[in-house]
mmCIF file of C-alpha atoms in Angstrom:
data_model
loop_
_atom_site.group_PDB
_atom_site.id
_atom_site.type_symbol
_atom_site.label_atom_id
_atom_site.label_comp_id
_atom_site.label_asym_id
_atom_site.label_seq_id
_atom_site.Cartn_x
_atom_site.Cartn_y
_atom_site.Cartn_z
ATOM 1 C CA MET T 998 18.405 -22.466 -5.962
ATOM 2 C CA CYS T 999 18.249 -23.192 -2.248
ATOM 3 C CA GLU T 1000 15.848 -25.558 -0.605
ATOM 4 C CA ARG T 1001 14.451 -25.309 2.863
ATOM 5 C CA VAL T 1002 11.915 -27.164 4.921
ATOM 6 C CA CYS T 1003 8.631 -25.285 5.154
ATOM 7 C CA ALA T 1004 6.268 -25.692 8.062
ATOM 8 C CA HIS T 1005 2.904 -25.580 6.308
ATOM 9 C CA LYS T 1006 -0.157 -25.989 8.457
ATOM 10 C CA GLY T 1007 -1.115 -29.645 8.459
ATOM 11 C CA SER T 1008 2.001 -30.834 6.639
ATOM 12 C CA GLN T 1009 4.857 -32.981 7.813
ATOM 13 C CA GLY T 1010 7.953 -31.012 6.756
ATOM 14 C CA VAL T 1011 7.142 -30.430 3.088
ATOM 15 C CA GLN T 1012 10.072 -29.418 0.902
ATOM 16 C CA CYS T 1013 9.605 -25.968 -0.644
ATOM 17 C CA ALA T 1014 11.781 -24.485 -3.331
ATOM 18 C CA GLU T 1015 13.048 -21.011 -2.591
ATOM 19 C CA ASN T 1016 14.617 -18.813 -5.209
ATOM 20 C CA SER T 1017 17.254 -16.569 -3.778
ATOM 21 C CA LEU T 1018 19.242 -13.975 -5.611
ATOM 22 C CA LYS T 1019 22.673 -13.389 -4.166
ATOM 23 C CA HIS T 1020 23.838 -9.797 -4.480
ATOM 24 C CA GLU T 1021 26.070 -7.308 -2.772
ATOM 25 C CA LEU T 1022 23.945 -4.253 -3.585
ATOM 26 C CA GLY T 1023 22.200 -3.690 -0.255
ATOM 27 C CA ASP T 1024 23.424 -0.110 0.088
ATOM 28 C CA GLU T 1025 22.559 0.667 -3.536
ATOM 29 C CA LEU T 1026 19.069 -0.843 -3.326
ATOM 30 C CA LEU T 1027 18.094 0.868 -0.079
ATOM 31 C CA PRO T 1028 17.397 4.309 -1.648
ATOM 32 C CA LEU T 1029 15.161 2.694 -4.272
ATOM 33 C CA LEU T 1030 13.221 0.688 -1.696
ATOM 34 C CA LEU T 1031 12.780 3.695 0.593
ATOM 35 C CA ALA T 1032 11.687 5.889 -2.323
ATOM 36 C CA HIS T 1033 9.206 3.203 -3.438
ATOM 37 C CA ARG T 1034 7.749 2.998 0.072
ATOM 38 C CA ASP T 1035 7.480 6.780 0.273
ATOM 39 C CA VAL T 1036 5.748 7.100 -3.095
ATOM 40 C CA VAL T 1037 3.233 4.371 -2.141
ATOM 41 C CA ASN T 1038 2.454 6.339 1.033
ATOM 42 C CA ARG T 1039 2.147 9.545 -0.984
ATOM 43 C CA ILE T 1040 -0.302 7.905 -3.400
ATOM 44 C CA LEU T 1041 -2.350 6.561 -0.486
ATOM 45 C CA GLU T 1042 -2.522 10.035 1.036
ATOM 46 C CA GLU T 1043 -3.591 11.448 -2.337
ATOM 47 C CA LEU T 1044 -6.335 8.838 -2.765
ATOM 48 C CA TRP T 1045 -7.434 9.195 0.860
ATOM 49 C CA SER T 1046 -7.743 12.981 0.439
ATOM 50 C CA HIS T 1047 -10.330 12.450 -2.317
ATOM 51 C CA ILE T 1048 -12.682 10.549 -0.025
ATOM 52 C CA GLU T 1049 -15.643 12.274 1.598
ATOM 53 C CA TRP T 1050 -17.237 10.450 4.484
ATOM 54 C CA GLU T 1051 -21.002 10.236 4.506
ATOM 55 C CA LYS T 1052 -22.740 9.292 7.741
ATOM 56 C CA ARG T 1053 -25.801 7.082 7.168
ATOM 57 C CA LYS T 1054 -28.197 5.555 9.661
ATOM 58 C CA ILE T 1055 -28.600 1.795 9.544
ATOM 59 C CA PRO T 1056 -32.297 1.021 8.965
ATOM 60 C CA GLY T 1057 -33.985 -0.445 12.053
ATOM 61 C CA LYS T 1058 -30.989 0.192 14.339
ATOM 62 C CA LYS T 1059 -29.598 2.997 16.450
ATOM 63 C CA GLN T 1060 -26.247 2.740 14.683
ATOM 64 C CA TRP T 1061 -24.644 4.884 12.009
ATOM 65 C CA ARG T 1062 -22.122 3.952 9.318
ATOM 66 C CA LEU T 1063 -19.465 6.044 7.682
ATOM 67 C CA LEU T 1064 -19.516 5.363 3.955
ATOM 68 C CA PRO T 1065 -16.744 6.498 1.628
ATOM 69 C CA LYS T 1066 -17.647 8.618 -1.378
ATOM 70 C CA TYR T 1067 -14.970 9.733 -3.844
ATOM 71 C CA LYS T 1068 -14.902 13.429 -4.814
ATOM 72 C CA VAL T 1069 -13.256 12.504 -8.131
ATOM 73 C CA ASP T 1070 -13.209 9.268 -10.115
ATOM 74 C CA VAL T 1071 -9.904 7.879 -8.815
ATOM 75 C CA HIS T 1072 -10.408 4.668 -10.777
ATOM 76 C CA SER T 1073 -10.522 6.340 -14.197
ATOM 77 C CA GLY T 1074 -7.617 5.928 -16.573
ATOM 78 C CA LYS T 1075 -7.415 9.708 -16.941
ATOM 79 C CA TYR T 1076 -6.899 10.201 -13.195
ATOM 80 C CA LYS T 1077 -4.304 7.405 -12.979
ATOM 81 C CA LYS T 1078 -2.383 8.848 -15.935
ATOM 82 C CA LYS T 1079 -2.341 12.313 -14.333
ATOM 83 C CA LEU T 1080 -1.195 10.775 -11.026
ATOM 84 C CA ARG T 1081 1.573 8.829 -12.794
ATOM 85 C CA GLU T 1082 2.803 11.905 -14.659
ATOM 86 C CA SER T 1083 2.910 13.980 -11.473
ATOM 87 C CA LEU T 1084 4.908 11.277 -9.663
ATOM 88 C CA LEU T 1085 7.374 10.825 -12.528
ATOM 89 C CA GLN T 1086 8.389 14.505 -12.411
ATOM 90 C CA GLU T 1087 10.401 13.948 -9.220
ATOM 91 C CA TRP T 1088 11.214 10.246 -9.718
ATOM 92 C CA PRO T 1089 14.935 9.468 -10.290
ATOM 93 C CA PHE T 1090 14.476 5.738 -10.996
ATOM 94 C CA ALA T 1091 12.871 3.764 -13.837
ATOM 95 C CA ALA T 1092 9.213 4.575 -14.550
ATOM 96 C CA HIS T 1093 8.025 1.012 -13.962
ATOM 97 C CA TRP T 1094 8.676 1.512 -10.232
ATOM 98 C CA VAL T 1095 6.071 4.283 -10.192
ATOM 99 C CA ASP T 1096 3.640 1.965 -11.999
ATOM 100 C CA SER T 1097 4.325 -0.684 -9.358
ATOM 101 C CA ALA T 1098 3.763 1.836 -6.554
ATOM 102 C CA ILE T 1099 0.419 2.895 -8.060
ATOM 103 C CA LYS T 1100 -0.735 -0.727 -8.298
ATOM 104 C CA THR T 1101 0.426 -1.388 -4.738
ATOM 105 C CA ALA T 1102 -1.367 1.671 -3.349
ATOM 106 C CA TYR T 1103 -4.631 0.805 -5.101
ATOM 107 C CA SER T 1104 -4.380 -2.771 -3.781
ATOM 108 C CA ILE T 1105 -3.785 -1.514 -0.253
ATOM 109 C CA LEU T 1106 -6.762 0.823 -0.536
ATOM 110 C CA ARG T 1107 -8.961 -1.967 -1.906
ATOM 111 C CA LEU T 1108 -7.836 -4.752 0.438
ATOM 112 C CA GLY T 1109 -7.274 -2.633 3.519
ATOM 113 C CA GLY T 1110 -10.445 -0.644 3.053
ATOM 114 C CA LYS T 1111 -12.401 -2.372 5.803
ATOM 115 C CA THR T 1112 -9.643 -1.864 8.345
ATOM 116 C CA MET T 1113 -9.187 1.744 7.272
ATOM 117 C CA LEU T 1114 -12.925 2.330 7.525
ATOM 118 C CA LYS T 1115 -13.013 0.947 11.086
ATOM 119 C CA GLU T 1116 -10.130 3.208 12.087
ATOM 120 C CA LYS T 1117 -11.880 6.192 10.509
ATOM 121 C CA GLU T 1118 -15.097 5.379 12.415
ATOM 122 C CA ARG T 1119 -13.053 5.390 15.653
ATOM 123 C CA GLY T 1120 -11.724 8.826 14.740
ATOM 124 C CA GLU T 1121 -8.221 7.631 13.884
ATOM 125 C CA ASP T 1122 -6.296 8.551 10.757
ATOM 126 C CA PRO T 1123 -5.308 5.211 9.206
ATOM 127 C CA LEU T 1124 -2.526 6.772 7.154
ATOM 128 C CA ARG T 1125 -0.787 8.391 10.119
ATOM 129 C CA LYS T 1126 0.761 5.338 11.702
ATOM 130 C CA ASP T 1127 4.449 5.303 12.534
ATOM 131 C CA SER T 1128 5.832 3.945 9.263
ATOM 132 C CA SER T 1129 8.719 6.391 9.191
ATOM 133 C CA GLN T 1130 11.142 3.976 10.797
ATOM 134 C CA GLU T 1131 14.040 3.094 8.583
ATOM 135 C CA PRO T 1132 14.422 -0.630 7.879
ATOM 136 C CA ASN T 1133 17.177 -2.446 9.731
ATOM 137 C CA LYS T 1134 20.384 -2.902 7.804
ATOM 138 C CA HIS T 1135 21.620 -6.462 7.833
ATOM 139 C CA SER T 1136 25.368 -6.861 8.051
#
């Protein structure tokens, strides 16, 4: 276990413990990490495609809001199971990575929903940002 000095806001050089796992598997892990990222993006696109946008007027104002409305119940266990099974058909790694990707995508949709909604109101596609860049390899 390594220790480093953390610069927490309002602290005077507090010691933080950092667990680090030493490995030499960078080239072997890269395909898994890239595949995980890609499947998270695929799930987000799938979930995003099931959203219909309803324009509603704000009472007493001249403004309108775009409100999301799901075409299917994406939060049902039946839908998640079907999604998982479809992803596992092409997945070469352990199944728990698909489960992790599903949880990650749902968290992104839930937590990033406000930002995504603002981008949608501006006419942007929040899922079409340049995330295709490969991560830098560290020597």
